[in-house]
XYZ file of C-alpha atoms in Angstrom:
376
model
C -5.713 -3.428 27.184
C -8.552 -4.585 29.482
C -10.414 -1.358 30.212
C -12.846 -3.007 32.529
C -10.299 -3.733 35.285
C -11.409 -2.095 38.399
C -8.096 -2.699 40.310
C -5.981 0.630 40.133
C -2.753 -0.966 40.095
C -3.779 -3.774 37.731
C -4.665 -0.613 35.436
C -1.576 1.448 36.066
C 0.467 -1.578 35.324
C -1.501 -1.694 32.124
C -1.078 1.366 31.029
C 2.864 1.097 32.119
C 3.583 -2.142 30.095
C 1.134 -1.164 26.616
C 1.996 2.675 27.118
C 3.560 2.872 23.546
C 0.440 0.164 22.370
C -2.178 3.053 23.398
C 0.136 5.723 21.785
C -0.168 4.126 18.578
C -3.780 3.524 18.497
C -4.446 7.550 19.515
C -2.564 8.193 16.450
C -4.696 6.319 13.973
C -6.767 8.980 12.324
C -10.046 7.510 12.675
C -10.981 7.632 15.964
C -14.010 5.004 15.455
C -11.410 3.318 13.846
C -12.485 -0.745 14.194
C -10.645 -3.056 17.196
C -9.065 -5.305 14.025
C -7.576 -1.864 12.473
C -6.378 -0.494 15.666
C -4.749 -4.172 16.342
C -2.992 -3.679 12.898
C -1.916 -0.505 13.033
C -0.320 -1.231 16.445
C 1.204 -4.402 15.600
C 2.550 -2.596 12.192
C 4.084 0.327 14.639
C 5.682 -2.530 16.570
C 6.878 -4.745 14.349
C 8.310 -1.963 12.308
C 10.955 -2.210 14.859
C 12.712 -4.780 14.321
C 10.726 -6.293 11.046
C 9.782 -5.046 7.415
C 6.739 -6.821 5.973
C 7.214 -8.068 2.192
C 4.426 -7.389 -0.328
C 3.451 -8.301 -4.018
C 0.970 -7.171 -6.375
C -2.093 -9.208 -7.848
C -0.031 -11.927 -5.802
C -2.708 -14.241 -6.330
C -4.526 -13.492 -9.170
C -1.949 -14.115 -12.293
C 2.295 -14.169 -12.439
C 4.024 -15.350 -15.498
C 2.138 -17.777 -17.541
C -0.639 -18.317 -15.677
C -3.962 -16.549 -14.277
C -6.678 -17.832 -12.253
C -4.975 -20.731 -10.505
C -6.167 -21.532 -7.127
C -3.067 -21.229 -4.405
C -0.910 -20.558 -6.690
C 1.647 -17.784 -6.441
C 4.939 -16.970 -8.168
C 6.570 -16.237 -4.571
C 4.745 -19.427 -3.219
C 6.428 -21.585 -6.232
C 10.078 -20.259 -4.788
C 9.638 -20.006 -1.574
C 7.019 -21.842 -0.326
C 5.449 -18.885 1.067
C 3.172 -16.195 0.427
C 4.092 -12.201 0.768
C 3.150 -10.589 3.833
C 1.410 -7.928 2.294
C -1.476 -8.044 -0.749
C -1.592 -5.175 -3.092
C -4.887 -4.465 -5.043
C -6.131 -2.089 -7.348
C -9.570 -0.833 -7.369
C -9.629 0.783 -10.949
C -13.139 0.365 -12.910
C -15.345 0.070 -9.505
C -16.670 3.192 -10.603
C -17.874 1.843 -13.860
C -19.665 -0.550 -11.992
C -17.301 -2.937 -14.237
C -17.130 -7.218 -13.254
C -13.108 -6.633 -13.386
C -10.652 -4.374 -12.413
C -7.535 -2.527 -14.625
C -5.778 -5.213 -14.794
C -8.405 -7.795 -15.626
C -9.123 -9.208 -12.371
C -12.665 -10.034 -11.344
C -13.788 -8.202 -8.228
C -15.329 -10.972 -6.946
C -12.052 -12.820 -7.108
C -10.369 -9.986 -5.514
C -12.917 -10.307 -2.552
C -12.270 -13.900 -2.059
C -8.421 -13.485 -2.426
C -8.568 -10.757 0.179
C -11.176 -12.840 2.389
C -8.492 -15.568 2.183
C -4.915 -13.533 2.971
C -6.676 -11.557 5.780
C -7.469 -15.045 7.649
C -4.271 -16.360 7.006
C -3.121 -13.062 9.132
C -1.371 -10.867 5.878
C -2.092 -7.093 5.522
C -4.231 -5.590 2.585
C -3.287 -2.667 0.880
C -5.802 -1.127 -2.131
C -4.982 1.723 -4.438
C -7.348 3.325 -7.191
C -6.250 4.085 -10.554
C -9.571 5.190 -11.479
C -10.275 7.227 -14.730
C -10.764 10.971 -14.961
C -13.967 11.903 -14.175
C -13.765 15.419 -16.028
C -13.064 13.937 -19.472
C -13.686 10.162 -19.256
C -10.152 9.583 -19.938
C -7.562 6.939 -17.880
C -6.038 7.573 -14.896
C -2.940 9.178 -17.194
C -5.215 11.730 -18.676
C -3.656 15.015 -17.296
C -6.289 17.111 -18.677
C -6.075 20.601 -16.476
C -8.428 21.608 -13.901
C -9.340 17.477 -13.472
C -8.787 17.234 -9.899
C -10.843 20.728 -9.542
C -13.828 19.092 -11.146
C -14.405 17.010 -8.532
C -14.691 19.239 -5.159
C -17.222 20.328 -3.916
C -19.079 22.669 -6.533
C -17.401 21.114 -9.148
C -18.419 20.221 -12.396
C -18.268 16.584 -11.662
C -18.176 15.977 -7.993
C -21.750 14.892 -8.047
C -20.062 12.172 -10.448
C -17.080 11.516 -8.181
C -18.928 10.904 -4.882
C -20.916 8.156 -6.912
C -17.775 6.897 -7.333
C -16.848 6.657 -3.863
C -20.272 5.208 -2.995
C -19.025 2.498 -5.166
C -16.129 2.125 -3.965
C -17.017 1.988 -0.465
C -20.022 -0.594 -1.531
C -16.459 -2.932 -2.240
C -14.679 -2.338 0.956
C -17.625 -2.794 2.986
C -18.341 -5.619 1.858
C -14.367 -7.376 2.799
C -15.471 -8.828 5.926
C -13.470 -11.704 7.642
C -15.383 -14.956 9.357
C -16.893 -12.851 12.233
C -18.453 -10.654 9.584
C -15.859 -7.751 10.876
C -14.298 -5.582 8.703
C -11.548 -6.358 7.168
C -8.789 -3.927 7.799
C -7.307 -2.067 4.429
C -4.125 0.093 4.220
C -6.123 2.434 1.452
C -3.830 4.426 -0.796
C -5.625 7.677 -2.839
C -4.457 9.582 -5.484
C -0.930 7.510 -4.960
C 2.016 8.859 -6.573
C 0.385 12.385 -5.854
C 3.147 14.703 -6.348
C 3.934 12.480 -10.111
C 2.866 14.549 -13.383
C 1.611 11.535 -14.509
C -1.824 10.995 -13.302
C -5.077 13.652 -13.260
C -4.177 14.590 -9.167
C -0.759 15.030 -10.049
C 1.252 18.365 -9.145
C 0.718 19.355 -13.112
C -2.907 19.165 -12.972
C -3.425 20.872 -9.589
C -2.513 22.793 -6.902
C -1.179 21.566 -3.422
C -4.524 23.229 -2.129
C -6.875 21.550 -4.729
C -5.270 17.903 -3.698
C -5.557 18.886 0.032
C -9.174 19.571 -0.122
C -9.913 16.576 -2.176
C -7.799 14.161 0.071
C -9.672 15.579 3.374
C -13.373 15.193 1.254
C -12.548 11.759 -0.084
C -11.392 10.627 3.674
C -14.146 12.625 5.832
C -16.863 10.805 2.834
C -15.442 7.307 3.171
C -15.200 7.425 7.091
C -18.217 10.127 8.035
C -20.833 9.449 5.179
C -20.427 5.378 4.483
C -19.115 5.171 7.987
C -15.913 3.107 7.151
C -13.821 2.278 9.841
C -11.469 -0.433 8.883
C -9.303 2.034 6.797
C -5.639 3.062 7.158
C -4.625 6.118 5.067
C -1.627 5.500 3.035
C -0.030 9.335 1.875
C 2.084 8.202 -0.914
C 4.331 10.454 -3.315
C 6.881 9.585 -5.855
C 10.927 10.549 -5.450
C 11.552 13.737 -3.631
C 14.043 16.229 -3.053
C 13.287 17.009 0.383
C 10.866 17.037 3.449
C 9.520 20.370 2.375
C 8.630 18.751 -1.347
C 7.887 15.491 0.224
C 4.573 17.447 2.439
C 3.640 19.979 0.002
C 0.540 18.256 -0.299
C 0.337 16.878 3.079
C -3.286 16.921 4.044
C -3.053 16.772 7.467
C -2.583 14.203 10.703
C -6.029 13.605 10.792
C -6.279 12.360 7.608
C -3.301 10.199 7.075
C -1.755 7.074 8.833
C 1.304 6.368 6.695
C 3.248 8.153 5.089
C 5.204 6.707 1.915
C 6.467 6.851 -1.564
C 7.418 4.880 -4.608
C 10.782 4.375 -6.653
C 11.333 1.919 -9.088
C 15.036 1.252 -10.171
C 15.244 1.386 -14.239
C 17.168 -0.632 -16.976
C 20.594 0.878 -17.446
C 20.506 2.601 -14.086
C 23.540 2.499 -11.761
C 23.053 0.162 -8.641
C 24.901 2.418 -6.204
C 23.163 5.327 -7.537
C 19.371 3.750 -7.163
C 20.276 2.244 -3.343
C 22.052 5.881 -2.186
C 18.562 7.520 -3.491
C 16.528 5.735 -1.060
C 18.433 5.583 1.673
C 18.052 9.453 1.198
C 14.213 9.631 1.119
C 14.001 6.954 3.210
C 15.988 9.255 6.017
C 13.849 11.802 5.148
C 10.693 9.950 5.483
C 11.488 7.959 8.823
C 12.384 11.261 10.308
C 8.679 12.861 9.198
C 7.532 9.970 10.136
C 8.610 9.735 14.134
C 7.860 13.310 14.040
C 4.288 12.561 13.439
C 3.613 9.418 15.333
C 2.772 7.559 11.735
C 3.927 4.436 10.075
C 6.486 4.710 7.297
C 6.233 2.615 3.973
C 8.131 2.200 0.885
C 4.566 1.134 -0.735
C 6.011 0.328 -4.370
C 9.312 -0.509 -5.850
C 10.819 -2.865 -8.067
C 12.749 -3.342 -11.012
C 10.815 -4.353 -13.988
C 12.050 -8.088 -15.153
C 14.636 -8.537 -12.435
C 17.507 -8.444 -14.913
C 19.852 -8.062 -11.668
C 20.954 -11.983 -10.417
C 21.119 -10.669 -6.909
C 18.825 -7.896 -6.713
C 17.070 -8.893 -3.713
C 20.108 -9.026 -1.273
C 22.524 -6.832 -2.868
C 20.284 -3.758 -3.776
C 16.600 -3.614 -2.217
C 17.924 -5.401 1.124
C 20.392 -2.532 1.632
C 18.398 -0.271 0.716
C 15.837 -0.726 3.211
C 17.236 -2.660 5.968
C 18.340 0.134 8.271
C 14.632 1.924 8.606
C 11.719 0.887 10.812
C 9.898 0.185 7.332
C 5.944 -1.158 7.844
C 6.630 -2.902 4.593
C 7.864 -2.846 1.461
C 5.646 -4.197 -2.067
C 7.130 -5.073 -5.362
C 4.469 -4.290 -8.366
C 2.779 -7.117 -10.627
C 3.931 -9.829 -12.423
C 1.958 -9.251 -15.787
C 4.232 -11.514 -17.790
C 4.678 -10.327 -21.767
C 1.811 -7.274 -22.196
C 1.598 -7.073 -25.743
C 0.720 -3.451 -26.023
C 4.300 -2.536 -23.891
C 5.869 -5.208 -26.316
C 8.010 -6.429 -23.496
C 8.021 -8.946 -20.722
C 6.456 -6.548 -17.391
C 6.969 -8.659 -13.783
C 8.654 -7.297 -10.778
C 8.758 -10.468 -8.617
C 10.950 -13.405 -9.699
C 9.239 -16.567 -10.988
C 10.378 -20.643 -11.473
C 13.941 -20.516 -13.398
C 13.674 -16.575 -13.259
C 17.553 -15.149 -12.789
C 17.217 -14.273 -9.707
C 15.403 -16.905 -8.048
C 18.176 -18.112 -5.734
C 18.864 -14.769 -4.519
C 14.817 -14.453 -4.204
C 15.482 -16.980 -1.526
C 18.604 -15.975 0.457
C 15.814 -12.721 0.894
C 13.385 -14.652 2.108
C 15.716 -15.986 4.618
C 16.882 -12.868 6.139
C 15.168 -12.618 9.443
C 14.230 -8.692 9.016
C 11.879 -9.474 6.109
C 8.610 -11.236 6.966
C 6.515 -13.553 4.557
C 2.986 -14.497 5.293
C 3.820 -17.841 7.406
C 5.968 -15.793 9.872
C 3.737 -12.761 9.868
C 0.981 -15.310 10.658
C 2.436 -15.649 14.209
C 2.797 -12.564 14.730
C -1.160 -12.047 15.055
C -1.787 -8.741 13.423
C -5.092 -8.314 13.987
């Protein structure tokens, strides 16, 4: 909205016509939040309408077979198309390490960012880094780890080097202009999981609270990042109440989501009824709150189901005002899990021709339609 008008009706037929626009830029947390990241969030709100953004992790970086091939893209090779929405993973920035968890150099990351931001895609990052009170992975649920790391704590000195890092990465994403690039940033994911060092076996709801609100107030106050969107992101819940036990607070969160994988041997029905249930739940906390609602992972590890994509994740989702919705990696065999590890399908995979009957379904946006719709 032009501001600078000096006509009163021009601006009161502003404000009429882009009254919900403005309503969902107040609610992004950051209030020196960047024009680009306002202009996503927005968009995001309004698409989420009518629209549900697809997303893949390491899209770009590796799929079955292959790693490091310029343009090239398991989706891409079936569709002829690119996801909507880029998933990334931070993990070993604070080790000051060339390449991330998963192998992927950071300076490849950057580019591949760089490249799906100008093409118009959203970025989403997450942070499996490793516990900073033993030195262990991300899955080391050591007691008292989160603790450690507030203030006073035995190794928050360590941790905010660890955000200096991190925030040394995402301030350097920066699109032609040399703005910002806009990131949906996801902390301490899965947070109410017993799986990770923040998780609900490791800490109290108060200890992740305070954490979250340091971590965001450092990134956005200290190293004066503005081109994040906070992603709040559990695993399966029971109920709102479980689902914002650790809610940190409106001011510190932008969308709310959670994660649910379907599993080998695991009744179709049973897996689509489940998140139609949370996904209730979460659409209602989030109109409630004014935020955007995501269903930030999901998947079902080698696709084993011919027509998963239209007869299980499409009705699971296709009701709710969904942001988007990303599918994990595709790793291809990982010889330490002894088993083939890919959540997206490939060239000749089983459900490739149900992979594109998806794509074709007008709710669910790829990159090249997304493009159009001029998130930023």
């Amino acid at each position: 909205m032009k501001l600078h008008r000096i006509i009163l009706t021009g601006i009161f037929s502003s404000l009429f016509i882009f009254g919900s626009s403005a309503t969902y830029a107040q609610s992004l947390s950051d209030k020196l939040a960047t024009k680009e990241t306002v202009a996503l969030y927005k968009n995001l709100h309004k698409l989420s309408k009518r629209y549900t953004l697809f997303g893949h992790q390491d899209d770009l970086a590796y799929g079955v077979n292959w790693k490091y091939v310029a343009g090239k893209s398991d989706i891409k090779d079936i569709v002829n198309d690119y996801p909507a929405v880029y998933g990334w993973d931070m993990a070993r920035i604070e080790h000051d390490s060339l390449k991330n968890i998963d192998g992927v150099p950071f300076s490849n990351m950057k580019k591949y960012i760089q490249g799906g931001y100008k093409k118009g895609a959203a970025i989403t990052l997450s942070w499996h880094f490793d516990n900073p009170l033993t030195g262990g992975s991300s899955w080391d649920t050591t007691k008292n780890s989160l603790a450690s790391i507030l203030p006073g704590g035995s190794k928050h000195q360590v941790y905010v080097s660890w955000l200096d890092k991190a925030a040394k990465f995402m301030g350097s994403l920066r699109g032609s202009k040399n703005e910002a690039i806009p990131i949906l940033f996801r902390p301490f994911h899965e947070l109410t999981g017993d799986w990770f060092w923040w998780g609900k076996n490791t800490s109290s709801p108060a200890e992740l609270k305070k954490a979250w609100r340091f971590t965001v107030d450092y990134l956005r106050n200290k190293k004066k990042l503005h081109n994040l969107i906070i992603v709040y992101n559990t695993n399966g819940f029971a109920n709102e109440k479980e689902f914002l036990e650790r809610y940190p607070g409106d001011d510190v969160v932008d969308v709310v989501s959670f994660d649910l994988y379907q599993f080998e041997n695991q009744d179709k029905k049973a897996f689509v009824d489940t998140v139609r249930y949370e996904l209730n739940i979460l659409s209602k906390v989030a109109k409630q709150k004014n935020k955007l609602a995501a269903f930030a992972e999901t998947g079902y590890e080698a696709v084993p189901d011919a027509t998963w994509w239209t007869e299980t994740l499409l009705p699971a989702i296709k009701d709710f005002e969904l942001s988007y919705v990303l599918v994990w990696r595709n790793a291809g065999y990982v010889p330490s899990m002894k088993k083939m590890h890919y959540y997206a399908p490939f060239k000749g995979q089983v459900s490739e021709n149900d992979f594109k009957k998806f794509y074709q379904t007008d709710r669910i946006l790829f990159e090249k339609r997304v493009g159009l719709k001029k998130l930023y």
